[in-house]
PDB file of N, CA, C and O in Angstrom:
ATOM      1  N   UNK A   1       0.834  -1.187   0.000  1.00 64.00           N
ATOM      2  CA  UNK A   1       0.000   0.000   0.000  1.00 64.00           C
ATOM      3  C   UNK A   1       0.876   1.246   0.000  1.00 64.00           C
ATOM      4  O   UNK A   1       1.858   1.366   0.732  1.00 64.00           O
ATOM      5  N   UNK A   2       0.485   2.107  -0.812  1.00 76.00           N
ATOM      6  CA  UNK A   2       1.656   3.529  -1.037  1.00 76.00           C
ATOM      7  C   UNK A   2       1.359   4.111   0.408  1.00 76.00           C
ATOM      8  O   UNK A   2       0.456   3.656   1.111  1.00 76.00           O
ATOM      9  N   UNK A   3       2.216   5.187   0.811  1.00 81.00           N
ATOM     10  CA  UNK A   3       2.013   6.049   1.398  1.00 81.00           C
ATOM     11  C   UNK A   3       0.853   7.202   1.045  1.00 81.00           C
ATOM     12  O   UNK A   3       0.582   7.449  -0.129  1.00 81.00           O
ATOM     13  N   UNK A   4       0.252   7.824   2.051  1.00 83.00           N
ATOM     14  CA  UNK A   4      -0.353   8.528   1.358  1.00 83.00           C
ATOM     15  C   UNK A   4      -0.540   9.952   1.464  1.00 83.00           C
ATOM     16  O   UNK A   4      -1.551  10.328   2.058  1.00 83.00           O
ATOM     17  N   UNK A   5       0.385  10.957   0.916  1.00 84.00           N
ATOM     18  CA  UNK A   5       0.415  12.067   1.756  1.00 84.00           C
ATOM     19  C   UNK A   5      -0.023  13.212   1.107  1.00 84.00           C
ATOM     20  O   UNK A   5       0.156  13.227  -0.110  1.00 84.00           O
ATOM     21  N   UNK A   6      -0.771  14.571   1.830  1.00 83.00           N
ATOM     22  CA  UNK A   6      -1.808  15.313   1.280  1.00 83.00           C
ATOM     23  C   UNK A   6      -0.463  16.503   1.449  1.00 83.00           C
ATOM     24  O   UNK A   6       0.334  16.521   2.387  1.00 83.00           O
ATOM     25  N   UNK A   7      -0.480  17.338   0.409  1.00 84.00           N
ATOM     26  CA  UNK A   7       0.785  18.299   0.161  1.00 84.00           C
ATOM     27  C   UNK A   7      -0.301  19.656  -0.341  1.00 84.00           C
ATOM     28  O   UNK A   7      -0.826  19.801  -1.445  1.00 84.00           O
ATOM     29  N   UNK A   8      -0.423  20.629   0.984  1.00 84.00           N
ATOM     30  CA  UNK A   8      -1.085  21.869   0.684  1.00 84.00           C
ATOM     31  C   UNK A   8      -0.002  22.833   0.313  1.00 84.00           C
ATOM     32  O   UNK A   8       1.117  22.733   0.817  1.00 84.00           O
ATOM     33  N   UNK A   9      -0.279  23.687  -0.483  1.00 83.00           N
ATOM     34  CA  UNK A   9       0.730  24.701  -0.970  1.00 83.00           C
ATOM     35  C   UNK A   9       1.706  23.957  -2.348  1.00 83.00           C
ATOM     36  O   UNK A   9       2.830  24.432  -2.510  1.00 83.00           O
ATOM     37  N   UNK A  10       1.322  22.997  -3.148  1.00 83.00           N
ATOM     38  CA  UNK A  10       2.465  22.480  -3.827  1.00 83.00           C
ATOM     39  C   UNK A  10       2.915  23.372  -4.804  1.00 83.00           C
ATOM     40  O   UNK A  10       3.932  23.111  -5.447  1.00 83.00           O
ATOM     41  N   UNK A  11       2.142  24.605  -5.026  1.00 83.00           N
ATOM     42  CA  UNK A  11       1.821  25.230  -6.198  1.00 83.00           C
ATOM     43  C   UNK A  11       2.949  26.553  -5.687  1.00 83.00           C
ATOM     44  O   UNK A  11       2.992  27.628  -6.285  1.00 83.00           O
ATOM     45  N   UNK A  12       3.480  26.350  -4.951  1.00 85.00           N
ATOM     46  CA  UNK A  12       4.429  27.666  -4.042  1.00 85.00           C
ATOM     47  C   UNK A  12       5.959  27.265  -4.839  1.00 85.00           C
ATOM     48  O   UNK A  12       6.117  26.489  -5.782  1.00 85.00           O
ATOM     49  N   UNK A  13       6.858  27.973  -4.203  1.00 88.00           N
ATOM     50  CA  UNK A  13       8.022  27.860  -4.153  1.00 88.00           C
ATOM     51  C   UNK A  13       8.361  26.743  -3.721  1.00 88.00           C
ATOM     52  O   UNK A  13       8.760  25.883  -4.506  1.00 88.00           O
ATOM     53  N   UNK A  14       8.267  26.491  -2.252  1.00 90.00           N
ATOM     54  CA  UNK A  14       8.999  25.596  -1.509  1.00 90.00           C
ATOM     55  C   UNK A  14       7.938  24.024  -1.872  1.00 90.00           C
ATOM     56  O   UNK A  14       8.276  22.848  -1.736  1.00 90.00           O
ATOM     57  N   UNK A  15       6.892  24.475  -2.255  1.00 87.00           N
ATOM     58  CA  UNK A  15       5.897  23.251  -2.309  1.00 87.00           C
ATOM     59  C   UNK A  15       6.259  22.261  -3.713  1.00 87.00           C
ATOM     60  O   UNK A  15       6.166  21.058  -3.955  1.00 87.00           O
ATOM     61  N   UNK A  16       6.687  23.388  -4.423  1.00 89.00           N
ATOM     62  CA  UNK A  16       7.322  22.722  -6.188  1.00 89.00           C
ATOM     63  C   UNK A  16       8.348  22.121  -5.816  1.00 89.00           C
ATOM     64  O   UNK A  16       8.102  20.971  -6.181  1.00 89.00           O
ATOM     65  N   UNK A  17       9.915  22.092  -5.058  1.00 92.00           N
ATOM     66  CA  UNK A  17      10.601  21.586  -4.895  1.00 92.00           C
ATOM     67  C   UNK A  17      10.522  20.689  -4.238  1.00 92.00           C
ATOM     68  O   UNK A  17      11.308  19.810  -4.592  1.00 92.00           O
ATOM     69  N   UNK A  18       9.808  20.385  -3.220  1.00 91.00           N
ATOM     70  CA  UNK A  18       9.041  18.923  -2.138  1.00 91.00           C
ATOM     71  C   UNK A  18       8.871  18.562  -2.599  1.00 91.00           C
ATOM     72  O   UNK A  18       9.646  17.606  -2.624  1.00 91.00           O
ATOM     73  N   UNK A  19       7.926  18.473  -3.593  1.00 87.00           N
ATOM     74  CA  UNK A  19       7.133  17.803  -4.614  1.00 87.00           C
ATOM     75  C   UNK A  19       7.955  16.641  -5.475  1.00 87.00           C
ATOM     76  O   UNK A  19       7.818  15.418  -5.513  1.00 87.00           O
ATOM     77  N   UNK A  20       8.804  17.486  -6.103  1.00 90.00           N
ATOM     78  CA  UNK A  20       9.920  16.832  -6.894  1.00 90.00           C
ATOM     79  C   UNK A  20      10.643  16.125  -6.500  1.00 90.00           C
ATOM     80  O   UNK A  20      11.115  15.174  -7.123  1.00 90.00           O
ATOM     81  N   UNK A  21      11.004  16.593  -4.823  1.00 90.00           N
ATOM     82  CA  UNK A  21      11.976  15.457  -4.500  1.00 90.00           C
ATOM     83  C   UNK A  21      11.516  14.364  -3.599  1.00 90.00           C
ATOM     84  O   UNK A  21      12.159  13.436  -3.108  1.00 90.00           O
ATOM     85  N   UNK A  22       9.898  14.771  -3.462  1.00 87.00           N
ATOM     86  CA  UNK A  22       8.705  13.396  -2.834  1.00 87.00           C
ATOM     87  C   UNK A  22       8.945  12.232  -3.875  1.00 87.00           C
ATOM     88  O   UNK A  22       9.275  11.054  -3.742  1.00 87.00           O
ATOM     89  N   UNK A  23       8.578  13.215  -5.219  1.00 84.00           N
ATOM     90  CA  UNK A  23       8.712  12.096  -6.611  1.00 84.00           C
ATOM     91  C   UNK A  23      10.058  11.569  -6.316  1.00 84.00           C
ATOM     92  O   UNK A  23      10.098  10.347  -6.176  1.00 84.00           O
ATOM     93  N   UNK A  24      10.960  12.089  -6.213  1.00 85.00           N
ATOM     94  CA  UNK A  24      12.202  11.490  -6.701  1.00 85.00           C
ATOM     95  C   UNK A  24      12.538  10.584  -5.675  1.00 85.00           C
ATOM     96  O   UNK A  24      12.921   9.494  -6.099  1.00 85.00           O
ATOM     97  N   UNK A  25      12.499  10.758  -4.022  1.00 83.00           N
ATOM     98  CA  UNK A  25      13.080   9.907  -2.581  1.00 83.00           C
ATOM     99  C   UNK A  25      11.728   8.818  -2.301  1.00 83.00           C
ATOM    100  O   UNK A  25      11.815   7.946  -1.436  1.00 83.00           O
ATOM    101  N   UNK A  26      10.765   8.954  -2.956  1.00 80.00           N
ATOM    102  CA  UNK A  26       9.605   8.126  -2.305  1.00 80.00           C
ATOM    103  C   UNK A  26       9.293   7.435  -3.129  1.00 80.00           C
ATOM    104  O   UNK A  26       8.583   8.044  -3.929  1.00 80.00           O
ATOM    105  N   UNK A  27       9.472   6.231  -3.444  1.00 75.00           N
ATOM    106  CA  UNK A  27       8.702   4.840  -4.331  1.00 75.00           C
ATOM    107  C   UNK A  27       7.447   4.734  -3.702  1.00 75.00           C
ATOM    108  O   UNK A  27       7.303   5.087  -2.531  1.00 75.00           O
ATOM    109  N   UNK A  28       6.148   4.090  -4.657  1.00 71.00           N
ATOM    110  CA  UNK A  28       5.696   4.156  -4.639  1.00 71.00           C
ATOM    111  C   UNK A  28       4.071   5.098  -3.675  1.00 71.00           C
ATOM    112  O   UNK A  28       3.036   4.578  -3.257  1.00 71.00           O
ATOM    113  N   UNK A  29       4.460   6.394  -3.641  1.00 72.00           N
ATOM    114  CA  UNK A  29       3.659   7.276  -2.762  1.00 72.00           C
ATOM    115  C   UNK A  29       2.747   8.000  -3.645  1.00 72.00           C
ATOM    116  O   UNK A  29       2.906   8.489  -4.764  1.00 72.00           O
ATOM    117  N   UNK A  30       1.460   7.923  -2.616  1.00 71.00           N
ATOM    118  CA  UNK A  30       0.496   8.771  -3.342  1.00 71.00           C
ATOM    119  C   UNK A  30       0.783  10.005  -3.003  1.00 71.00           C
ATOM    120  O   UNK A  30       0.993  10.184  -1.803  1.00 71.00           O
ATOM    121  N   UNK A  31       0.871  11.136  -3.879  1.00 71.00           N
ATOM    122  CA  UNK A  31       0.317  12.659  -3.555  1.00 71.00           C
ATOM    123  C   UNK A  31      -0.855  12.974  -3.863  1.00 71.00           C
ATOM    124  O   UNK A  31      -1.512  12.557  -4.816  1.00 71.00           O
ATOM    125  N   UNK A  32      -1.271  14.017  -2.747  1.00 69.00           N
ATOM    126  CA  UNK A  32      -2.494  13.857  -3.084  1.00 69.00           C
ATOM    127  C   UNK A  32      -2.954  15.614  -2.630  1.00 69.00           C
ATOM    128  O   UNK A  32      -3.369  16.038  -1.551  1.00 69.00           O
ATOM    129  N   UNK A  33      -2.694  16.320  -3.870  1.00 71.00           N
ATOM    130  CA  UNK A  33      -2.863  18.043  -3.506  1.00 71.00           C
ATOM    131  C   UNK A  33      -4.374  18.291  -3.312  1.00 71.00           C
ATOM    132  O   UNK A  33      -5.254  17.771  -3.998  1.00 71.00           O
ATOM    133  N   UNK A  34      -4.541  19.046  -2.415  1.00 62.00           N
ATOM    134  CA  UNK A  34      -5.370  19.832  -1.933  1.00 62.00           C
ATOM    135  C   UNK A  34      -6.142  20.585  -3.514  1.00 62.00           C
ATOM    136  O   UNK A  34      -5.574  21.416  -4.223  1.00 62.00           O
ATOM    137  N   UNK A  35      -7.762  19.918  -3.792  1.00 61.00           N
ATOM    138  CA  UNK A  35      -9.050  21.079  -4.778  1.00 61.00           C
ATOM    139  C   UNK A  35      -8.781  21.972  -4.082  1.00 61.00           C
ATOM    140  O   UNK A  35      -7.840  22.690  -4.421  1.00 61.00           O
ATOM    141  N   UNK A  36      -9.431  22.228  -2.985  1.00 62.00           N
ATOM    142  CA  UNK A  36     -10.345  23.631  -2.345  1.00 62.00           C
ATOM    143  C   UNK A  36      -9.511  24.451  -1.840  1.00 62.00           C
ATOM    144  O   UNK A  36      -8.340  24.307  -1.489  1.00 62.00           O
ATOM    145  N   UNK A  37     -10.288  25.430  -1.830  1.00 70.00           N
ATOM    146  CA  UNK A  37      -9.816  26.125  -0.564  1.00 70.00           C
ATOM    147  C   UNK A  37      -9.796  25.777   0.590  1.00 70.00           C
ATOM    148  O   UNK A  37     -10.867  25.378   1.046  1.00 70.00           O
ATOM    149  N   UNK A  38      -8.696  25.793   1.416  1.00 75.00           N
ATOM    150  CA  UNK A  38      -7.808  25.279   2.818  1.00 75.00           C
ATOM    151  C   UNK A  38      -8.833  26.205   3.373  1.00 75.00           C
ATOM    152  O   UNK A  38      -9.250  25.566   4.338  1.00 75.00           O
ATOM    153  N   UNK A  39      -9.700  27.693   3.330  1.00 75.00           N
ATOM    154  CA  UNK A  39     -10.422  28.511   4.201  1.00 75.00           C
ATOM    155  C   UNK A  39     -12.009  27.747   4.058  1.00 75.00           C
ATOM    156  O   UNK A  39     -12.921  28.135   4.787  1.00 75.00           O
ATOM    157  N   UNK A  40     -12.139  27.079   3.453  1.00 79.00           N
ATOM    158  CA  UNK A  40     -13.792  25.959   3.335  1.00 79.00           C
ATOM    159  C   UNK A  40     -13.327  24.783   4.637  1.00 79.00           C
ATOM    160  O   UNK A  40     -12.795  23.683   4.482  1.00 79.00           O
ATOM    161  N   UNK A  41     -13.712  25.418   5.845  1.00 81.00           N
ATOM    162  CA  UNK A  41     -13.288  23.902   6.552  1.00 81.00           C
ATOM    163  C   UNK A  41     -14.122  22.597   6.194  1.00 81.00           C
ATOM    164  O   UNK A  41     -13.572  21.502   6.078  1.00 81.00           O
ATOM    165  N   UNK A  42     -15.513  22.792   6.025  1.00 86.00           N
ATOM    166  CA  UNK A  42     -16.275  21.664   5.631  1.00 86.00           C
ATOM    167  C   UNK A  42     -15.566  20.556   4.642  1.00 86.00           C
ATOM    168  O   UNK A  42     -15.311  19.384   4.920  1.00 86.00           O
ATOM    169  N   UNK A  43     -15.326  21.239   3.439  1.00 81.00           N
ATOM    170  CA  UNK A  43     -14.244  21.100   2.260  1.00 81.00           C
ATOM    171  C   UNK A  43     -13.215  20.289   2.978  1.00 81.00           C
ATOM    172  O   UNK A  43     -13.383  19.078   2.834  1.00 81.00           O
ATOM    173  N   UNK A  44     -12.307  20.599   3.633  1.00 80.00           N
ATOM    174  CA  UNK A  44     -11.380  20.534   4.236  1.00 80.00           C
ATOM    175  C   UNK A  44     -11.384  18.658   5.044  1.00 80.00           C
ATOM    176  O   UNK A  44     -10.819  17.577   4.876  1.00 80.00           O
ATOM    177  N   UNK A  45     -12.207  19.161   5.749  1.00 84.00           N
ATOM    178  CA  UNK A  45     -12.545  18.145   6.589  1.00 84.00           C
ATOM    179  C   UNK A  45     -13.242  17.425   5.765  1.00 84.00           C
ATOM    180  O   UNK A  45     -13.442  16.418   6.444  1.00 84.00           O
ATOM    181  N   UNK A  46     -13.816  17.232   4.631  1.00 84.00           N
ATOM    182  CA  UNK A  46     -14.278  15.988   3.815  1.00 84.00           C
ATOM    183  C   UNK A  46     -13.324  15.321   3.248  1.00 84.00           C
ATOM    184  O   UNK A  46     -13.256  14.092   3.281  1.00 84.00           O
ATOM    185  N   UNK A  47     -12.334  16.224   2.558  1.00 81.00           N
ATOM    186  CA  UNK A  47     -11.370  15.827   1.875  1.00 81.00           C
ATOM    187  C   UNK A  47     -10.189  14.808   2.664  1.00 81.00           C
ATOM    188  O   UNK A  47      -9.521  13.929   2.119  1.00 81.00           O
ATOM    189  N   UNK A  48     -10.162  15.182   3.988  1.00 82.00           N
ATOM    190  CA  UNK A  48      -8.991  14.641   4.627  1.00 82.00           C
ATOM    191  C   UNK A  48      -9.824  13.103   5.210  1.00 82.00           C
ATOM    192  O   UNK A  48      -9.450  11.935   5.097  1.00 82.00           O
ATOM    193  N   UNK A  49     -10.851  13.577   5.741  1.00 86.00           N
ATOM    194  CA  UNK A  49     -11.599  11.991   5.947  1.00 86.00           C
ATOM    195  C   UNK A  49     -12.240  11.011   4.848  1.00 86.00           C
ATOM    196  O   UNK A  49     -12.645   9.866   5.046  1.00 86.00           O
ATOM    197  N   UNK A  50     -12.239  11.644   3.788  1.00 85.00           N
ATOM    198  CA  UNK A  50     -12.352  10.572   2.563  1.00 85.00           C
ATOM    199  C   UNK A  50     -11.177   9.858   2.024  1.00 85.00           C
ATOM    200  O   UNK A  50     -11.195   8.738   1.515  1.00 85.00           O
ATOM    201  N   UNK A  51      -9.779  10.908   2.250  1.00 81.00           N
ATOM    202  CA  UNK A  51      -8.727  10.282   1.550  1.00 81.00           C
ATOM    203  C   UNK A  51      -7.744   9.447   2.287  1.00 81.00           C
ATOM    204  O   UNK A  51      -6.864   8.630   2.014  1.00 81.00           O
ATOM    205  N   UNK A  52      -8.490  10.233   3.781  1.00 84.00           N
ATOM    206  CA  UNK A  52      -7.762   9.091   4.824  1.00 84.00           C
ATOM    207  C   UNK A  52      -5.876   8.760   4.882  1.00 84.00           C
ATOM    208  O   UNK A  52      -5.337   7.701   5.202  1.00 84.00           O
ATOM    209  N   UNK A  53      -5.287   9.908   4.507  1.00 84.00           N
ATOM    210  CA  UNK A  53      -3.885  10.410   4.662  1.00 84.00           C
ATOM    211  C   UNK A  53      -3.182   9.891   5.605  1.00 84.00           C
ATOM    212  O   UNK A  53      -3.645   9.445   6.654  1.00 84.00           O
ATOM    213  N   UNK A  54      -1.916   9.919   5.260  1.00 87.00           N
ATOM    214  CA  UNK A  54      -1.272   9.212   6.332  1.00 87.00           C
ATOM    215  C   UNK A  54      -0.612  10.256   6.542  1.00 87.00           C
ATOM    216  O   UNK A  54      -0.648  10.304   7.772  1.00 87.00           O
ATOM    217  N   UNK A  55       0.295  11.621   6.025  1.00 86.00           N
ATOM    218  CA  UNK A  55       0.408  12.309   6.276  1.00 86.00           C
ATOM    219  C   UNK A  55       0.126  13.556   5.750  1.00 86.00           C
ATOM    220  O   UNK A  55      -0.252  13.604   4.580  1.00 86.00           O
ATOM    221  N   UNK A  56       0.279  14.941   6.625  1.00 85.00           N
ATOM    222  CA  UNK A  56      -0.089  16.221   5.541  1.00 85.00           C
ATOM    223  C   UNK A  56       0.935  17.300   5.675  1.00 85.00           C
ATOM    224  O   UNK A  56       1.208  17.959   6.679  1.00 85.00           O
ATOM    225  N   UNK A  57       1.271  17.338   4.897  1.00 86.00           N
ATOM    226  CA  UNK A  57       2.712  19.131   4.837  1.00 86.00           C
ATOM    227  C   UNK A  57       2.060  20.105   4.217  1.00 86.00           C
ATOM    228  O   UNK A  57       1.847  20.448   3.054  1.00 86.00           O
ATOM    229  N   UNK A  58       1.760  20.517   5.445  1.00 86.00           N
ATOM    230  CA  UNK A  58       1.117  21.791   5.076  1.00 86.00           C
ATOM    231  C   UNK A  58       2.243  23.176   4.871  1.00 86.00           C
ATOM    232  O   UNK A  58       2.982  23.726   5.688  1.00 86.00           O
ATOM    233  N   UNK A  59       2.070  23.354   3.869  1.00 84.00           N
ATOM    234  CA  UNK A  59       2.845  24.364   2.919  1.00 84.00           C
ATOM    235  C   UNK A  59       2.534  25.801   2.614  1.00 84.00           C
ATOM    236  O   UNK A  59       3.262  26.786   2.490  1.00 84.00           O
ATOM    237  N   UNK A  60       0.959  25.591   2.512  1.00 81.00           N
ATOM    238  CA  UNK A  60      -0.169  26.815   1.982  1.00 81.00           C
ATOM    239  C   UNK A  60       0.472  28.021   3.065  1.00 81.00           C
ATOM    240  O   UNK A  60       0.972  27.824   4.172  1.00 81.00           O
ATOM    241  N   UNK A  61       0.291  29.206   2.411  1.00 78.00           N
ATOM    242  CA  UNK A  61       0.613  30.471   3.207  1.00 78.00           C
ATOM    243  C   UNK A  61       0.782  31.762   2.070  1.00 78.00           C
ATOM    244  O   UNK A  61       1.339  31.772   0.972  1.00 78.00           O
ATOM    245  N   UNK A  62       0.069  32.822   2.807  1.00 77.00           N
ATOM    246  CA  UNK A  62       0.060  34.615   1.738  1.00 77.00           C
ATOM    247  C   UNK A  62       1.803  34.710   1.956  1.00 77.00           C
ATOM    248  O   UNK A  62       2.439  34.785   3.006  1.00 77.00           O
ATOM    249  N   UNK A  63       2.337  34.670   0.366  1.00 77.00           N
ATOM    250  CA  UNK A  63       4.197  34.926   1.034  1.00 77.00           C
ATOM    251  C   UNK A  63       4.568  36.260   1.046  1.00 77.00           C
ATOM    252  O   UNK A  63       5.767  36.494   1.194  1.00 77.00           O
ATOM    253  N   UNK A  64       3.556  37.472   0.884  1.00 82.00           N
ATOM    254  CA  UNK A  64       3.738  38.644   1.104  1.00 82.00           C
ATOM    255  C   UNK A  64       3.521  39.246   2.451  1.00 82.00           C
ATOM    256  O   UNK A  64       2.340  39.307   2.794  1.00 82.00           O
ATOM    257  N   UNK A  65       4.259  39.626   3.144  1.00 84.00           N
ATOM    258  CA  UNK A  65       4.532  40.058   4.554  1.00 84.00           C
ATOM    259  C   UNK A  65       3.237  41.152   4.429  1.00 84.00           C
ATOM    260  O   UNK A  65       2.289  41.079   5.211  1.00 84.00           O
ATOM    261  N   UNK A  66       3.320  42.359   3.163  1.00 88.00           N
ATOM    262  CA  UNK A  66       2.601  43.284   3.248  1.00 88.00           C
ATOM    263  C   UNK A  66       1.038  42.752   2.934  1.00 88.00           C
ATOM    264  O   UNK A  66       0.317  43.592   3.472  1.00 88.00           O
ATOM    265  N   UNK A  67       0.473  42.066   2.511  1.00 81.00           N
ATOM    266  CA  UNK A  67      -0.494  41.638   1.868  1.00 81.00           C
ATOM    267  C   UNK A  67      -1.182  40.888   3.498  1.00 81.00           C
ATOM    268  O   UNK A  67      -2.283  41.064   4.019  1.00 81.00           O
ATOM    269  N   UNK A  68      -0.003  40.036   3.949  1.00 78.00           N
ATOM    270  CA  UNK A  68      -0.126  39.560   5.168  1.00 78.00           C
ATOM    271  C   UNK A  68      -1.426  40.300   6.027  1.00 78.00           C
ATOM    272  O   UNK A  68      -2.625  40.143   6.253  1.00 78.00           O
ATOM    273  N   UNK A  69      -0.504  41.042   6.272  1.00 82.00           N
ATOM    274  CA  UNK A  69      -0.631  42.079   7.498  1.00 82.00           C
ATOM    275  C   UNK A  69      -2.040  43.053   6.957  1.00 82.00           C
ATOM    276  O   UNK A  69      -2.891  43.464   7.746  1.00 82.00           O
ATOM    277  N   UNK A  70      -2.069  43.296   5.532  1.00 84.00           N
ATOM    278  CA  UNK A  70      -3.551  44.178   4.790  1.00 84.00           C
ATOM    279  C   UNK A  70      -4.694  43.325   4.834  1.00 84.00           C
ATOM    280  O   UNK A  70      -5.843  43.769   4.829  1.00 84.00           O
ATOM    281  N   UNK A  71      -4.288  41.594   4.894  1.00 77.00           N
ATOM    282  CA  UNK A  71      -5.538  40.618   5.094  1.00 77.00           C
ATOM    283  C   UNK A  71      -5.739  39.758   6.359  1.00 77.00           C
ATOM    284  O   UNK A  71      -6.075  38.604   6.625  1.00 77.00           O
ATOM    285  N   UNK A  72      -5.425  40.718   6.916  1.00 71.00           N
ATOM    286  CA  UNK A  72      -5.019  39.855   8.188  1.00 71.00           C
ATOM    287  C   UNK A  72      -5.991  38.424   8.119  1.00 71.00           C
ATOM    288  O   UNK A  72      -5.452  37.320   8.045  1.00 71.00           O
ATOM    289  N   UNK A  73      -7.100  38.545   8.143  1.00 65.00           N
ATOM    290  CA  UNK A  73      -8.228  37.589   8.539  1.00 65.00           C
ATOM    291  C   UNK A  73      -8.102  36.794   7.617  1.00 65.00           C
ATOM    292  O   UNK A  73      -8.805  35.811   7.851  1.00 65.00           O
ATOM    293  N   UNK A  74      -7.290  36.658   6.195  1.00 63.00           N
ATOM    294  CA  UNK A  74      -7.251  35.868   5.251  1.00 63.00           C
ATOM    295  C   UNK A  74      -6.111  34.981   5.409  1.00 63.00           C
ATOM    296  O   UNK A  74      -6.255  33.793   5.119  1.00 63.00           O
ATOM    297  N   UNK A  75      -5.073  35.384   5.806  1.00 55.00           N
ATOM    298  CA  UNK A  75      -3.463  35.041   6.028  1.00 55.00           C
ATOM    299  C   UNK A  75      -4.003  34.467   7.386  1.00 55.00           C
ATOM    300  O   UNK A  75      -3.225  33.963   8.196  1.00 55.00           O
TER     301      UNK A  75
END
C-alpha cells in the first residue's frame, strides 16, 4: 500500500521543490494536492476523511509580509 500524503501549498516555491523530491526519494507514494480552498473547513474536513492520509505538509501560506498584514483575517 503507497504512502499517502496530502501536500497543501504544492503550487508555491517551496511546495514545487518537495514535490519533486517526494517524486524522486519516495517509491511508490500517493500525492495527493489539496481542490479547495484550505479557508472551506467543511471542504477541508471531507477531503482529509475521505482520503484518509497518512500524512499532511502543510505548505499553503500569503508569502507577502505586506499583503499579510492588509488581510489579516485571510493570512
Amino acid at each position: 500500500m503507497a504512502l499517502r500524503i496530502l501536500l497543501t501549498g504544492g503550487q508555491g516555491f517551496v511546495g514545487q521543490h518537495l514535490k519533486a523530491r517526494l517524486q524522486d526519494c519516495i517509491s511508490g507514494h500517493a500525492l495527493l494536492e489539496d481542490p479547495m480552498g484550505l479557508r472551506d473547513r467543511v471542504a477541508v474536513e471531507r477531503f482529509v476523511k475521505d482520503k484518509k492520509n497518512d500524512a499532511c505538509l502543510h505548505l499553503a501560506a500569503v508569502s507577502s509580509i505586506v499583503r499579510a498584514k492588509a488581510e489579516n483575517a485571510e493570512a
